[in-house]
mmCIF file with all atom_site columns, C-alpha atoms in Angstrom:
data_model
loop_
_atom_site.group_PDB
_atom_site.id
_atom_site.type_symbol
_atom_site.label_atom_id
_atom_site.label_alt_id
_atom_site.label_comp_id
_atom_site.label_asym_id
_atom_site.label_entity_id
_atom_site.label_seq_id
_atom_site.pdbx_PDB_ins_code
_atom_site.Cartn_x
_atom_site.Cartn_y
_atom_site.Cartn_z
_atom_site.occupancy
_atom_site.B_iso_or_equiv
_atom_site.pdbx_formal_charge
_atom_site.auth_seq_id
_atom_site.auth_comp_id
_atom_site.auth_asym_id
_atom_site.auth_atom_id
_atom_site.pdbx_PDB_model_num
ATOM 1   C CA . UNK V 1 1   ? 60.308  88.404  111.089 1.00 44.00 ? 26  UNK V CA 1
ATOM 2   C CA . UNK V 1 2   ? 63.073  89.640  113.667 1.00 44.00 ? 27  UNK V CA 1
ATOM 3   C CA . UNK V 1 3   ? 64.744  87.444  115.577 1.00 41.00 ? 28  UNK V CA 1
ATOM 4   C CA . UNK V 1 4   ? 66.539  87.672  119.093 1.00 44.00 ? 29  UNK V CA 1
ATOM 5   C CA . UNK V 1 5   ? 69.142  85.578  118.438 1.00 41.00 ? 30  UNK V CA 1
ATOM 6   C CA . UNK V 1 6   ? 72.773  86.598  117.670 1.00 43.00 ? 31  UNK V CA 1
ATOM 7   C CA . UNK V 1 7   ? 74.497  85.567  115.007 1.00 45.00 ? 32  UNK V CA 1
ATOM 8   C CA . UNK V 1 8   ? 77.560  84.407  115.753 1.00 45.00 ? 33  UNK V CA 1
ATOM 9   C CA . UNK V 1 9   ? 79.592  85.605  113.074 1.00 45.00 ? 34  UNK V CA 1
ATOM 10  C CA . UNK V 1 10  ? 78.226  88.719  112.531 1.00 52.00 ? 35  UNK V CA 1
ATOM 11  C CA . UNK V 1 11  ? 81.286  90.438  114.659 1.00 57.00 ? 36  UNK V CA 1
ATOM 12  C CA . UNK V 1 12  ? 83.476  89.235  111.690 1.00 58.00 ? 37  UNK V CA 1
ATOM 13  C CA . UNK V 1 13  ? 84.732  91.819  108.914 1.00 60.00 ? 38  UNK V CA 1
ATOM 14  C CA . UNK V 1 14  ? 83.180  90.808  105.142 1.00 69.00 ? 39  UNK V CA 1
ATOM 15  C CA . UNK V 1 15  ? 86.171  89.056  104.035 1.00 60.00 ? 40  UNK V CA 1
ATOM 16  C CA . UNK V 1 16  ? 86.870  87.292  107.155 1.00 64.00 ? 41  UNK V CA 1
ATOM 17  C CA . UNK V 1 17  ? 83.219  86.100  106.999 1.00 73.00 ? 42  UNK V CA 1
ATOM 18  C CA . UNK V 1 18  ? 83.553  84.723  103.635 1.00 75.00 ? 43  UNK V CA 1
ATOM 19  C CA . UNK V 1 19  ? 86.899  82.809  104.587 1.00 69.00 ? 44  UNK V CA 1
ATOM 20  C CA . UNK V 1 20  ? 85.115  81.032  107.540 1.00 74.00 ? 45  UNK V CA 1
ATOM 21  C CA . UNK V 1 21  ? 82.190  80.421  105.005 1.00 81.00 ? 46  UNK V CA 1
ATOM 22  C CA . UNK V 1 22  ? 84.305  78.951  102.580 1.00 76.00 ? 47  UNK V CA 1
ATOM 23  C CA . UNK V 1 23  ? 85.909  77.045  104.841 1.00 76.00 ? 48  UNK V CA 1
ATOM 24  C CA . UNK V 1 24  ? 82.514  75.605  106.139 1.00 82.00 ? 49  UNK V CA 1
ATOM 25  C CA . UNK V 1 25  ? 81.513  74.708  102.872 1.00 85.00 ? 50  UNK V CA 1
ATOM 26  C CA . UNK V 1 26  ? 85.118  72.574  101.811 1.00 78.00 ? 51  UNK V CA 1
ATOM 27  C CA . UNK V 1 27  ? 85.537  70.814  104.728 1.00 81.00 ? 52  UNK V CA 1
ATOM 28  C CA . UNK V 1 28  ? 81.618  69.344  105.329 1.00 85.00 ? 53  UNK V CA 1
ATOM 29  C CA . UNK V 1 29  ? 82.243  68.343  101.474 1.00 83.00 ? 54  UNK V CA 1
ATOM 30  C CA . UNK V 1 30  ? 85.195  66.428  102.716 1.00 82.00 ? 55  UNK V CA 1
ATOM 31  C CA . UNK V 1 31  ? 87.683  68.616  100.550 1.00 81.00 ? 56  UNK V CA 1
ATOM 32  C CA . UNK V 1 32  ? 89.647  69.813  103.358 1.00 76.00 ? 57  UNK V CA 1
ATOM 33  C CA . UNK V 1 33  ? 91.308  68.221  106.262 1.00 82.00 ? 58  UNK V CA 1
ATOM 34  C CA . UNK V 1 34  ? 90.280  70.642  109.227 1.00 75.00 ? 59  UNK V CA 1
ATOM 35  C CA . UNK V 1 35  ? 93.988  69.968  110.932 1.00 78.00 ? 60  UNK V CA 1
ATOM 36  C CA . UNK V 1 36  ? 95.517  70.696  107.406 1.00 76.00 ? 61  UNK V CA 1
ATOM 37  C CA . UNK V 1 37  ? 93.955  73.941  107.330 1.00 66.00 ? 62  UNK V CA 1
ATOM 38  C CA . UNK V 1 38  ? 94.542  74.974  110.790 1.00 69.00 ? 63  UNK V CA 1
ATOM 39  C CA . UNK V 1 39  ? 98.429  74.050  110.475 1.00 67.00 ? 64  UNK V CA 1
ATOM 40  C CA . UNK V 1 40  ? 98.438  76.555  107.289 1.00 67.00 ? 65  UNK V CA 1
ATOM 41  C CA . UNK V 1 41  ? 96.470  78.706  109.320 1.00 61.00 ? 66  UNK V CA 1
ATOM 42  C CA . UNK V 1 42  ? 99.260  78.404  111.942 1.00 59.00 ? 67  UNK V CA 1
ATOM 43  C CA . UNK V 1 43  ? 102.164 78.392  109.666 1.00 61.00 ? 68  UNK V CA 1
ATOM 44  C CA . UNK V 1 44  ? 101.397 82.018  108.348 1.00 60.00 ? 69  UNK V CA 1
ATOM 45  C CA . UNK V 1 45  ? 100.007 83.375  111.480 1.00 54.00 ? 70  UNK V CA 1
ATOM 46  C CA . UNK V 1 46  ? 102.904 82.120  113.818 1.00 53.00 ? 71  UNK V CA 1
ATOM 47  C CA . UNK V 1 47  ? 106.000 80.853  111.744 1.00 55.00 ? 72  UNK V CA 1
ATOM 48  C CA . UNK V 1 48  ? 105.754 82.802  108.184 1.00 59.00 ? 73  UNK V CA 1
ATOM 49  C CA . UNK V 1 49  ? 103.507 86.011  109.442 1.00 77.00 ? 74  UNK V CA 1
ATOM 50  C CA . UNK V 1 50  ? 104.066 89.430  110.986 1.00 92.00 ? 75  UNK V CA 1
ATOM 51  C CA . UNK V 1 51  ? 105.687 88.183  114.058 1.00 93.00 ? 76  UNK V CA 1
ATOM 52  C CA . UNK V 1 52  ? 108.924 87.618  111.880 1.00 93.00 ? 77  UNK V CA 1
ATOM 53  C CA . UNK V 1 53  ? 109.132 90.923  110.502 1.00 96.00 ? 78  UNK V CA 1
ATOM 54  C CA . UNK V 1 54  ? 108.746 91.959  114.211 1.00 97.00 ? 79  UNK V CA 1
ATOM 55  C CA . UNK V 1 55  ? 111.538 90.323  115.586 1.00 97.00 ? 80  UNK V CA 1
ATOM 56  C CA . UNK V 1 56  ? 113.738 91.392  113.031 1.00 98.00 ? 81  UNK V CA 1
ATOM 57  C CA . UNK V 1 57  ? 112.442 95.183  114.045 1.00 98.00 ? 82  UNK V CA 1
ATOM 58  C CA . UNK V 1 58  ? 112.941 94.434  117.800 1.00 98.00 ? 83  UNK V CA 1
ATOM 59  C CA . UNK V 1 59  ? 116.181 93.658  117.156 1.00 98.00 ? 84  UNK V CA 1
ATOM 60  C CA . UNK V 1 60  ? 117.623 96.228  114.791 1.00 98.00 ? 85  UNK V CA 1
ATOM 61  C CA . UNK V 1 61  ? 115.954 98.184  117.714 1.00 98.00 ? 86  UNK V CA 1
ATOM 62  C CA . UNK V 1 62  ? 117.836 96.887  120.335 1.00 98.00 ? 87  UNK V CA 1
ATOM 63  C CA . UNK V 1 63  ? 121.503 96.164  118.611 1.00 98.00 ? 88  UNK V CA 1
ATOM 64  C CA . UNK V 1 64  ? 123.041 98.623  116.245 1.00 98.00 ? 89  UNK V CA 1
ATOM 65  C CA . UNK V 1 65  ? 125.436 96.149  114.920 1.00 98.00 ? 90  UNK V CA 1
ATOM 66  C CA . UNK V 1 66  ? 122.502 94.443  113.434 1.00 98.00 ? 91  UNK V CA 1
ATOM 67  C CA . UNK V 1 67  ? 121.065 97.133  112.448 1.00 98.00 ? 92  UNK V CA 1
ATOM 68  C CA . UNK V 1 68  ? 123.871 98.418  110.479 1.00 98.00 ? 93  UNK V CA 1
ATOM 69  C CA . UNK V 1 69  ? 123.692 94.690  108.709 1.00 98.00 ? 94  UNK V CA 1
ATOM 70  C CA . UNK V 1 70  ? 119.957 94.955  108.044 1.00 98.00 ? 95  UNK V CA 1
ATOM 71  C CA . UNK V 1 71  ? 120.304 98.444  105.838 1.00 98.00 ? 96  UNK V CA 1
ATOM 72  C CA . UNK V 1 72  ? 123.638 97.232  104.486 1.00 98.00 ? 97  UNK V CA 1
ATOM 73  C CA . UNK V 1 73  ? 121.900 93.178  103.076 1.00 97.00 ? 98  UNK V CA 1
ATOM 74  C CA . UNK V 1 74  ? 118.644 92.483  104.550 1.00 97.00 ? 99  UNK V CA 1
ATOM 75  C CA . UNK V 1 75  ? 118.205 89.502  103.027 1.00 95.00 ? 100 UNK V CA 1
ATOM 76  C CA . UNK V 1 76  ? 121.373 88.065  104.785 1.00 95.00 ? 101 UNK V CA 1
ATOM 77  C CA . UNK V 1 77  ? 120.389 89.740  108.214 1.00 97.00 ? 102 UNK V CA 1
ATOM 78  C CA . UNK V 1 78  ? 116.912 88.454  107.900 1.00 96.00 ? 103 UNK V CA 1
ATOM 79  C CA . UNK V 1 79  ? 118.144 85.015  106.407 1.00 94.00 ? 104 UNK V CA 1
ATOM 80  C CA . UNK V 1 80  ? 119.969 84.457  110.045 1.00 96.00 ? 105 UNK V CA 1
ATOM 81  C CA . UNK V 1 81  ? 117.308 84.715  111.755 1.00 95.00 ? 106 UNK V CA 1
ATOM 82  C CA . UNK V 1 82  ? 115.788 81.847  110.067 1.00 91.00 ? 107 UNK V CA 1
ATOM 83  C CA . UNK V 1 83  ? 113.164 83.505  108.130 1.00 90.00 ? 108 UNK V CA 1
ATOM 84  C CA . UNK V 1 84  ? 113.684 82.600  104.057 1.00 82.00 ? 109 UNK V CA 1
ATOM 85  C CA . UNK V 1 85  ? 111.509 81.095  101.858 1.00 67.00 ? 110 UNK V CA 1
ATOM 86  C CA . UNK V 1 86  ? 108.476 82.525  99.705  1.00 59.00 ? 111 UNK V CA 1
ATOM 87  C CA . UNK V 1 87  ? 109.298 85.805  98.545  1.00 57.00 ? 112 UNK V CA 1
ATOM 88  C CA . UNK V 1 88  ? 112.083 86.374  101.216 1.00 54.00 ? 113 UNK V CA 1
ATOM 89  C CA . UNK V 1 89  ? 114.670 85.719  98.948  1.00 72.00 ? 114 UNK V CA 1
ATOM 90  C CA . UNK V 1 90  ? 115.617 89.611  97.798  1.00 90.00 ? 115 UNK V CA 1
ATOM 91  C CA . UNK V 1 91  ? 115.018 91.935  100.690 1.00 95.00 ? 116 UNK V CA 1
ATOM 92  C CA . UNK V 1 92  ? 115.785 95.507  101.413 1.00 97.00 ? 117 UNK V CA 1
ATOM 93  C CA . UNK V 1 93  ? 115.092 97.395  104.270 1.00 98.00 ? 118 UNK V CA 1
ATOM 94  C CA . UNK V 1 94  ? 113.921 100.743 104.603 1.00 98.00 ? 119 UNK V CA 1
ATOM 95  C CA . UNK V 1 95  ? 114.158 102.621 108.030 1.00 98.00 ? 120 UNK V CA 1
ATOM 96  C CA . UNK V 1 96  ? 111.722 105.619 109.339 1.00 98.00 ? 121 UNK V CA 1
ATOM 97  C CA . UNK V 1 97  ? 113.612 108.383 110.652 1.00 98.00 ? 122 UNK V CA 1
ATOM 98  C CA . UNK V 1 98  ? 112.699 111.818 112.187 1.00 97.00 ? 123 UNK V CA 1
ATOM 99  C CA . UNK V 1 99  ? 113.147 113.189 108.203 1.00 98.00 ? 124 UNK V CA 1
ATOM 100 C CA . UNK V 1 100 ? 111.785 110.063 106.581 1.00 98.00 ? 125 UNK V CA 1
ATOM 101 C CA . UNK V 1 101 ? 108.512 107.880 106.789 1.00 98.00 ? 126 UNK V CA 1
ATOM 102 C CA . UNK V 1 102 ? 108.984 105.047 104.178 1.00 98.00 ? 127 UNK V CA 1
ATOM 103 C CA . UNK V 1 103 ? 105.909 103.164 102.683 1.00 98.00 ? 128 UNK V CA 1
ATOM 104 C CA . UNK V 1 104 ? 106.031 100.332 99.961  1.00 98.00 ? 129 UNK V CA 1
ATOM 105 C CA . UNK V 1 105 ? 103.405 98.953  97.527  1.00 97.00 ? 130 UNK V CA 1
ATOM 106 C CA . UNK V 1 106 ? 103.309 96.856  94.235  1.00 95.00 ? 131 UNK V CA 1
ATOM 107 C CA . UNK V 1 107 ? 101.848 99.089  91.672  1.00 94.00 ? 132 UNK V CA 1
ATOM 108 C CA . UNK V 1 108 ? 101.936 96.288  88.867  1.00 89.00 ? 133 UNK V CA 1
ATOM 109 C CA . UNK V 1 109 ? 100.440 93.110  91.151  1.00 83.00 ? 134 UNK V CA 1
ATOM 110 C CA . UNK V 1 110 ? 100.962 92.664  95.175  1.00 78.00 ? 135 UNK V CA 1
ATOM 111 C CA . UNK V 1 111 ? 104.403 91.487  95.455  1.00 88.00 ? 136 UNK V CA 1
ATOM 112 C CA . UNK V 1 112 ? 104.574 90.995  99.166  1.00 90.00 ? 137 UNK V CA 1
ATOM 113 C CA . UNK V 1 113 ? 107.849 89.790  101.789 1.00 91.00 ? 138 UNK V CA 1
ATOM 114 C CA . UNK V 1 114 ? 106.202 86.301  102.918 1.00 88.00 ? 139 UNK V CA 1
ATOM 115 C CA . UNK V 1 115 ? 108.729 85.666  104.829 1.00 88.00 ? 140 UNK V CA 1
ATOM 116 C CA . UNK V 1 116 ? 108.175 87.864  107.050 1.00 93.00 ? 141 UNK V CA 1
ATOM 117 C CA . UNK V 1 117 ? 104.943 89.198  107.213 1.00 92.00 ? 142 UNK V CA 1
ATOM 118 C CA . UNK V 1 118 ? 102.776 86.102  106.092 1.00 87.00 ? 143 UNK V CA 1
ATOM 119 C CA . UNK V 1 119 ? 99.961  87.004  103.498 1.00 84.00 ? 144 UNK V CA 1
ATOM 120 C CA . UNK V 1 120 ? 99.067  90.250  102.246 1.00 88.00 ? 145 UNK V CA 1
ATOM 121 C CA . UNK V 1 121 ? 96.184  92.261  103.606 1.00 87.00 ? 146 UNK V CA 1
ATOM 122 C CA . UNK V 1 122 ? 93.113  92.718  100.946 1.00 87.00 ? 147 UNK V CA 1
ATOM 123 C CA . UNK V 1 123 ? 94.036  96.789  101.224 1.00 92.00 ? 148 UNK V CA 1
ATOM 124 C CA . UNK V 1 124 ? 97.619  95.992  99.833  1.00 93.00 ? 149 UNK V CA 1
ATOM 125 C CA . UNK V 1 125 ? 96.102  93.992  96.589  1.00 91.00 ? 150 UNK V CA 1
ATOM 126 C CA . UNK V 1 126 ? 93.273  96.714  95.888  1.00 93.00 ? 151 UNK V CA 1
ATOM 127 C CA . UNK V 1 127 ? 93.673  98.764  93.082  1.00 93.00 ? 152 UNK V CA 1
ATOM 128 C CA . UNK V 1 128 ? 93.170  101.984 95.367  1.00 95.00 ? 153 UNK V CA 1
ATOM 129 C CA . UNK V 1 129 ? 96.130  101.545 97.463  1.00 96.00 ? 154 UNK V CA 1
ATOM 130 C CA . UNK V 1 130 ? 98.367  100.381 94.610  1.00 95.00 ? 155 UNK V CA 1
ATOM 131 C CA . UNK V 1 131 ? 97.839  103.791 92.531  1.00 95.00 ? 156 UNK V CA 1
ATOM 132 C CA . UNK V 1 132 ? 97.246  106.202 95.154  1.00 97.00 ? 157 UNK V CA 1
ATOM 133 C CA . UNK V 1 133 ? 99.804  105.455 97.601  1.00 97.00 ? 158 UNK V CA 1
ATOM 134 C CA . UNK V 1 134 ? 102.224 106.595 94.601  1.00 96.00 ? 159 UNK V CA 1
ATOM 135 C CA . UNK V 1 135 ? 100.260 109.619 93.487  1.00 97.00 ? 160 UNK V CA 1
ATOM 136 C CA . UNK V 1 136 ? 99.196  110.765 97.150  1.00 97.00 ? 161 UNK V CA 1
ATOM 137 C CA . UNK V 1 137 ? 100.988 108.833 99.755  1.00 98.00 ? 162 UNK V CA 1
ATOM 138 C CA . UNK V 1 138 ? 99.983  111.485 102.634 1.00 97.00 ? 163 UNK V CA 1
ATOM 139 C CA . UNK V 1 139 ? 96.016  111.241 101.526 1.00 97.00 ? 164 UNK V CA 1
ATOM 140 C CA . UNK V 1 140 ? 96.799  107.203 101.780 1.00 98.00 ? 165 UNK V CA 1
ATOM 141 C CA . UNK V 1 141 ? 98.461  107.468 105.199 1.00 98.00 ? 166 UNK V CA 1
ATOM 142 C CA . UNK V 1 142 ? 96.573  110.010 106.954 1.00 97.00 ? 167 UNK V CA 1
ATOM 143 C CA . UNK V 1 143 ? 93.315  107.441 106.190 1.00 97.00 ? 168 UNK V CA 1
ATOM 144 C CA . UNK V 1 144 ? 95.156  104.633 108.132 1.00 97.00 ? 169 UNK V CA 1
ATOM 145 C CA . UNK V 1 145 ? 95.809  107.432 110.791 1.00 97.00 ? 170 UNK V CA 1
ATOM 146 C CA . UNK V 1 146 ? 99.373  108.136 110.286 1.00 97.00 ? 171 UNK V CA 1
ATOM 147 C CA . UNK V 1 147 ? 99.511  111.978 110.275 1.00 95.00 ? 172 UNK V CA 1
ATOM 148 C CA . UNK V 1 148 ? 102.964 113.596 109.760 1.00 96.00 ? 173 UNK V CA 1
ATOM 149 C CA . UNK V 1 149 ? 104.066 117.063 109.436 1.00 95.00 ? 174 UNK V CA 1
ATOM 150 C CA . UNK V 1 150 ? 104.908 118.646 106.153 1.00 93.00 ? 175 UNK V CA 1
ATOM 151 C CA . UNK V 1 151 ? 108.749 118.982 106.704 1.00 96.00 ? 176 UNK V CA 1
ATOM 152 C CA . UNK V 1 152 ? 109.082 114.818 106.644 1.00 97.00 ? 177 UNK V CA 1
ATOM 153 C CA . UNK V 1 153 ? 109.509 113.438 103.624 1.00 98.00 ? 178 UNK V CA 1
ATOM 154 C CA . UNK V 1 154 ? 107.588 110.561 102.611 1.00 98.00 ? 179 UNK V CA 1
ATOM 155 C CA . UNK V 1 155 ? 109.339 108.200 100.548 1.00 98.00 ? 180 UNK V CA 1
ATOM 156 C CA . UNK V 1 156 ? 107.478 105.051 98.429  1.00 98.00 ? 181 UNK V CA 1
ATOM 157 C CA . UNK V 1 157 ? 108.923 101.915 97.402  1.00 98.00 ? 182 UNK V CA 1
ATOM 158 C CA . UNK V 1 158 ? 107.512 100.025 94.546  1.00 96.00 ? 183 UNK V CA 1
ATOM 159 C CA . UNK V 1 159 ? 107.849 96.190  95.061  1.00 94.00 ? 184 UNK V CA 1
ATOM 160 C CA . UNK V 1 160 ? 108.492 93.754  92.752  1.00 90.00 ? 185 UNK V CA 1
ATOM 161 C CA . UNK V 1 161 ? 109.188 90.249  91.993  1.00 84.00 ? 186 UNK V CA 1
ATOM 162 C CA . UNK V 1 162 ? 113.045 90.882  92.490  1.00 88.00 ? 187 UNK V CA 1
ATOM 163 C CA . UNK V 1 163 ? 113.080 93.091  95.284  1.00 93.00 ? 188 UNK V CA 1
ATOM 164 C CA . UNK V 1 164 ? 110.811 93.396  98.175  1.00 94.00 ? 189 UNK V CA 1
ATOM 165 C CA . UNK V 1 165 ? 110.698 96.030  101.085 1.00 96.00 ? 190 UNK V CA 1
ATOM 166 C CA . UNK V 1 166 ? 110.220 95.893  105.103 1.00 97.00 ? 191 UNK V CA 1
ATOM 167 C CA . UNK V 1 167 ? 110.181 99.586  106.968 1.00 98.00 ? 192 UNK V CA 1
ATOM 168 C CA . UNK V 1 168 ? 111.652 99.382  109.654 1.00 98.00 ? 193 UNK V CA 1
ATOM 169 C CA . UNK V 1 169 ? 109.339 101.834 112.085 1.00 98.00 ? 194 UNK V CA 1
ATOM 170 C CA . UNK V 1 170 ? 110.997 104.844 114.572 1.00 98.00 ? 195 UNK V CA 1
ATOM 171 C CA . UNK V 1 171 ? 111.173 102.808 117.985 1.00 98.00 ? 196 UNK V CA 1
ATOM 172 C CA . UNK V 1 172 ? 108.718 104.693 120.078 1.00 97.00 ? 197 UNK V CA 1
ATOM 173 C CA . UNK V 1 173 ? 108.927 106.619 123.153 1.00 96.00 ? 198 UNK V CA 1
ATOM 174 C CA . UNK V 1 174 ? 108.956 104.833 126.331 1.00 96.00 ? 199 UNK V CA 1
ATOM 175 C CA . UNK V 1 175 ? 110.104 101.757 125.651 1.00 97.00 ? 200 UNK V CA 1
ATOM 176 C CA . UNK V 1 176 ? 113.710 101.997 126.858 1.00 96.00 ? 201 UNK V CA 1
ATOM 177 C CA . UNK V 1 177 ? 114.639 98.942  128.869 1.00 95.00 ? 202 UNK V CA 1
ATOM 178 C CA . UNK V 1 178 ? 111.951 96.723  127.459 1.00 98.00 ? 203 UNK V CA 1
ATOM 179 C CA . UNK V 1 179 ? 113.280 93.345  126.100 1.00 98.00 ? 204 UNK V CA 1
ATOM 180 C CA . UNK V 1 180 ? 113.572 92.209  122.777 1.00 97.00 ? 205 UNK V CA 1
ATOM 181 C CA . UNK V 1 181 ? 109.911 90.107  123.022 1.00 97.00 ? 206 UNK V CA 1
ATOM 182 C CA . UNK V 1 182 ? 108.314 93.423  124.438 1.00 98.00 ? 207 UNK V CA 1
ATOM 183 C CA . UNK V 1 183 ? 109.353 95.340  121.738 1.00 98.00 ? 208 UNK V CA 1
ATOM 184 C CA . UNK V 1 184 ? 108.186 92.997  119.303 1.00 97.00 ? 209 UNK V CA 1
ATOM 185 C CA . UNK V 1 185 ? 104.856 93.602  120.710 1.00 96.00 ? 210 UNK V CA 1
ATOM 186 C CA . UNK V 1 186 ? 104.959 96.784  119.460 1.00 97.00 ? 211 UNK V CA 1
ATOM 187 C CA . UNK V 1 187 ? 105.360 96.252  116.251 1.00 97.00 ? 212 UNK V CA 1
ATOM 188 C CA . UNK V 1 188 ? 101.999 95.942  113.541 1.00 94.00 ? 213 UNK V CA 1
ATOM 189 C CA . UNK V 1 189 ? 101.795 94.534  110.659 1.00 94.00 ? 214 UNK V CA 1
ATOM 190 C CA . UNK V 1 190 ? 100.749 97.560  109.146 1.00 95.00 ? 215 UNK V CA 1
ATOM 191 C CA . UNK V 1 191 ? 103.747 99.933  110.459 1.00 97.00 ? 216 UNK V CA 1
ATOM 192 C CA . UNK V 1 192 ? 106.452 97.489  108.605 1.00 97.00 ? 217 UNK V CA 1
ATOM 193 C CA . UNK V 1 193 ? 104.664 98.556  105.409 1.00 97.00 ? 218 UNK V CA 1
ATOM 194 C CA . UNK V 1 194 ? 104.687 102.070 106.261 1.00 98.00 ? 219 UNK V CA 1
ATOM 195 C CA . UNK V 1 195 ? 100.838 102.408 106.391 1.00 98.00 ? 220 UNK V CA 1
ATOM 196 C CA . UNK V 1 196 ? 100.873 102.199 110.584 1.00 97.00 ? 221 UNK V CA 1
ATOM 197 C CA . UNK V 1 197 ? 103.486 103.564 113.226 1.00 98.00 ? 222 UNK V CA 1
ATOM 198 C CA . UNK V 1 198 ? 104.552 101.177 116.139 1.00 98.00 ? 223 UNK V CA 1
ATOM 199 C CA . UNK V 1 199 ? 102.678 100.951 119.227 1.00 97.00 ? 224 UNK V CA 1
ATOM 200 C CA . UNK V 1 200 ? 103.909 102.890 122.017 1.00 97.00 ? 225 UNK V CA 1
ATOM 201 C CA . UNK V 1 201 ? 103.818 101.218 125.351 1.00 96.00 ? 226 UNK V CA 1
ATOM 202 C CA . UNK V 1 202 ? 100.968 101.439 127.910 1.00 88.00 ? 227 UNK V CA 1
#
């Protein structure tokens, strides 16, 4: 029999629906501390997520001196900025030009930089992405809407447990004179993986 009421989950994605679901189901059962979870919750979406990786982009950006550092030891350049840990201890950085879009996976398992961009999206883990973003990375990108002309070169980086990647992404156009927190709002997720470009400002 239809009903007129909304449900109010049913703006979330699949996955995100079973999270919330699970997360219903441990904590009524008393297995979960609600404030535990939402301090992981926090800890990966504001102190060990993408807004890491982002500062470190806004700021090879906006000083050349550090980015020199970043493509010379990443994991030192990174490391001063505070963000080590979980899979943040080998890093190499890998920076989009006008002749080169980089984009990494982890053809053997999901090897993933933590550190900087929290936890891996489901895409990243599939078996899809893993294979075909080495066999046809332009099919891969041009279905997360990154279209580039023939005469770049795309170039993929294979993670692994000893060495993990972060693109740095081509600063866009217009955003001379922003600060270093503006340009970090730029910045996805998904464009320090190589499967997204940065924003460009409104």
């Amino acid at each position: 029999m239809p009903h007129d009421h909304a449900d109010p989950d049913n703006h979330l994605d699949p996955m995100e629906a079973r999270v919330r679901a699970l997360e219903t189901i441990l904590t009524r059962k008393g297995l979960v501390d609600p404030a535990a979870m939402d301090r992981i919750i926090e800890v990966y979406s504001e102190e060990v997520g993408p807004k890491n990786g982002a500062q470190v982009v806004a700021r090879a950006w906006a000083e050349p001196e550090f980015a020199e550092w970043l493509a010379r030891d990443a994991t030192a350049a990174i490391g001063s900025m505070g963000f080590t840990g979980r899979q943040g201890e080998h890093m190499q950085a890998v920076f989009n030009t006008d002749q080169v879009h980089n984009l990494v996976v982890c053809t053997l398992c999901s090897c993933y930089p933590g550190a900087v961009l929290g936890l891996p999206p489901v895409w990243y883990k599939s078996p899809a992405y893993r294979s075909r973003a080495v066999m046809e990375p332009r099919a891969v990108l041009s279905e997360f809407g990154v279209t580039l002309s023939r005469e770049k070169q795309v170039r993929v980086w294979d993670s692994t447990a000893e060495l993990r990647y972060l693109v740095i992404p081509q600063r866009p156009a217009g955003s001379d004179g922003l600060s270093q927190a503006e340009l970090a709002a730029l910045v996805t997720r998904d464009s320090m993986i190589g499967a997204g470009l940065a924003q460009v400002p409104a």
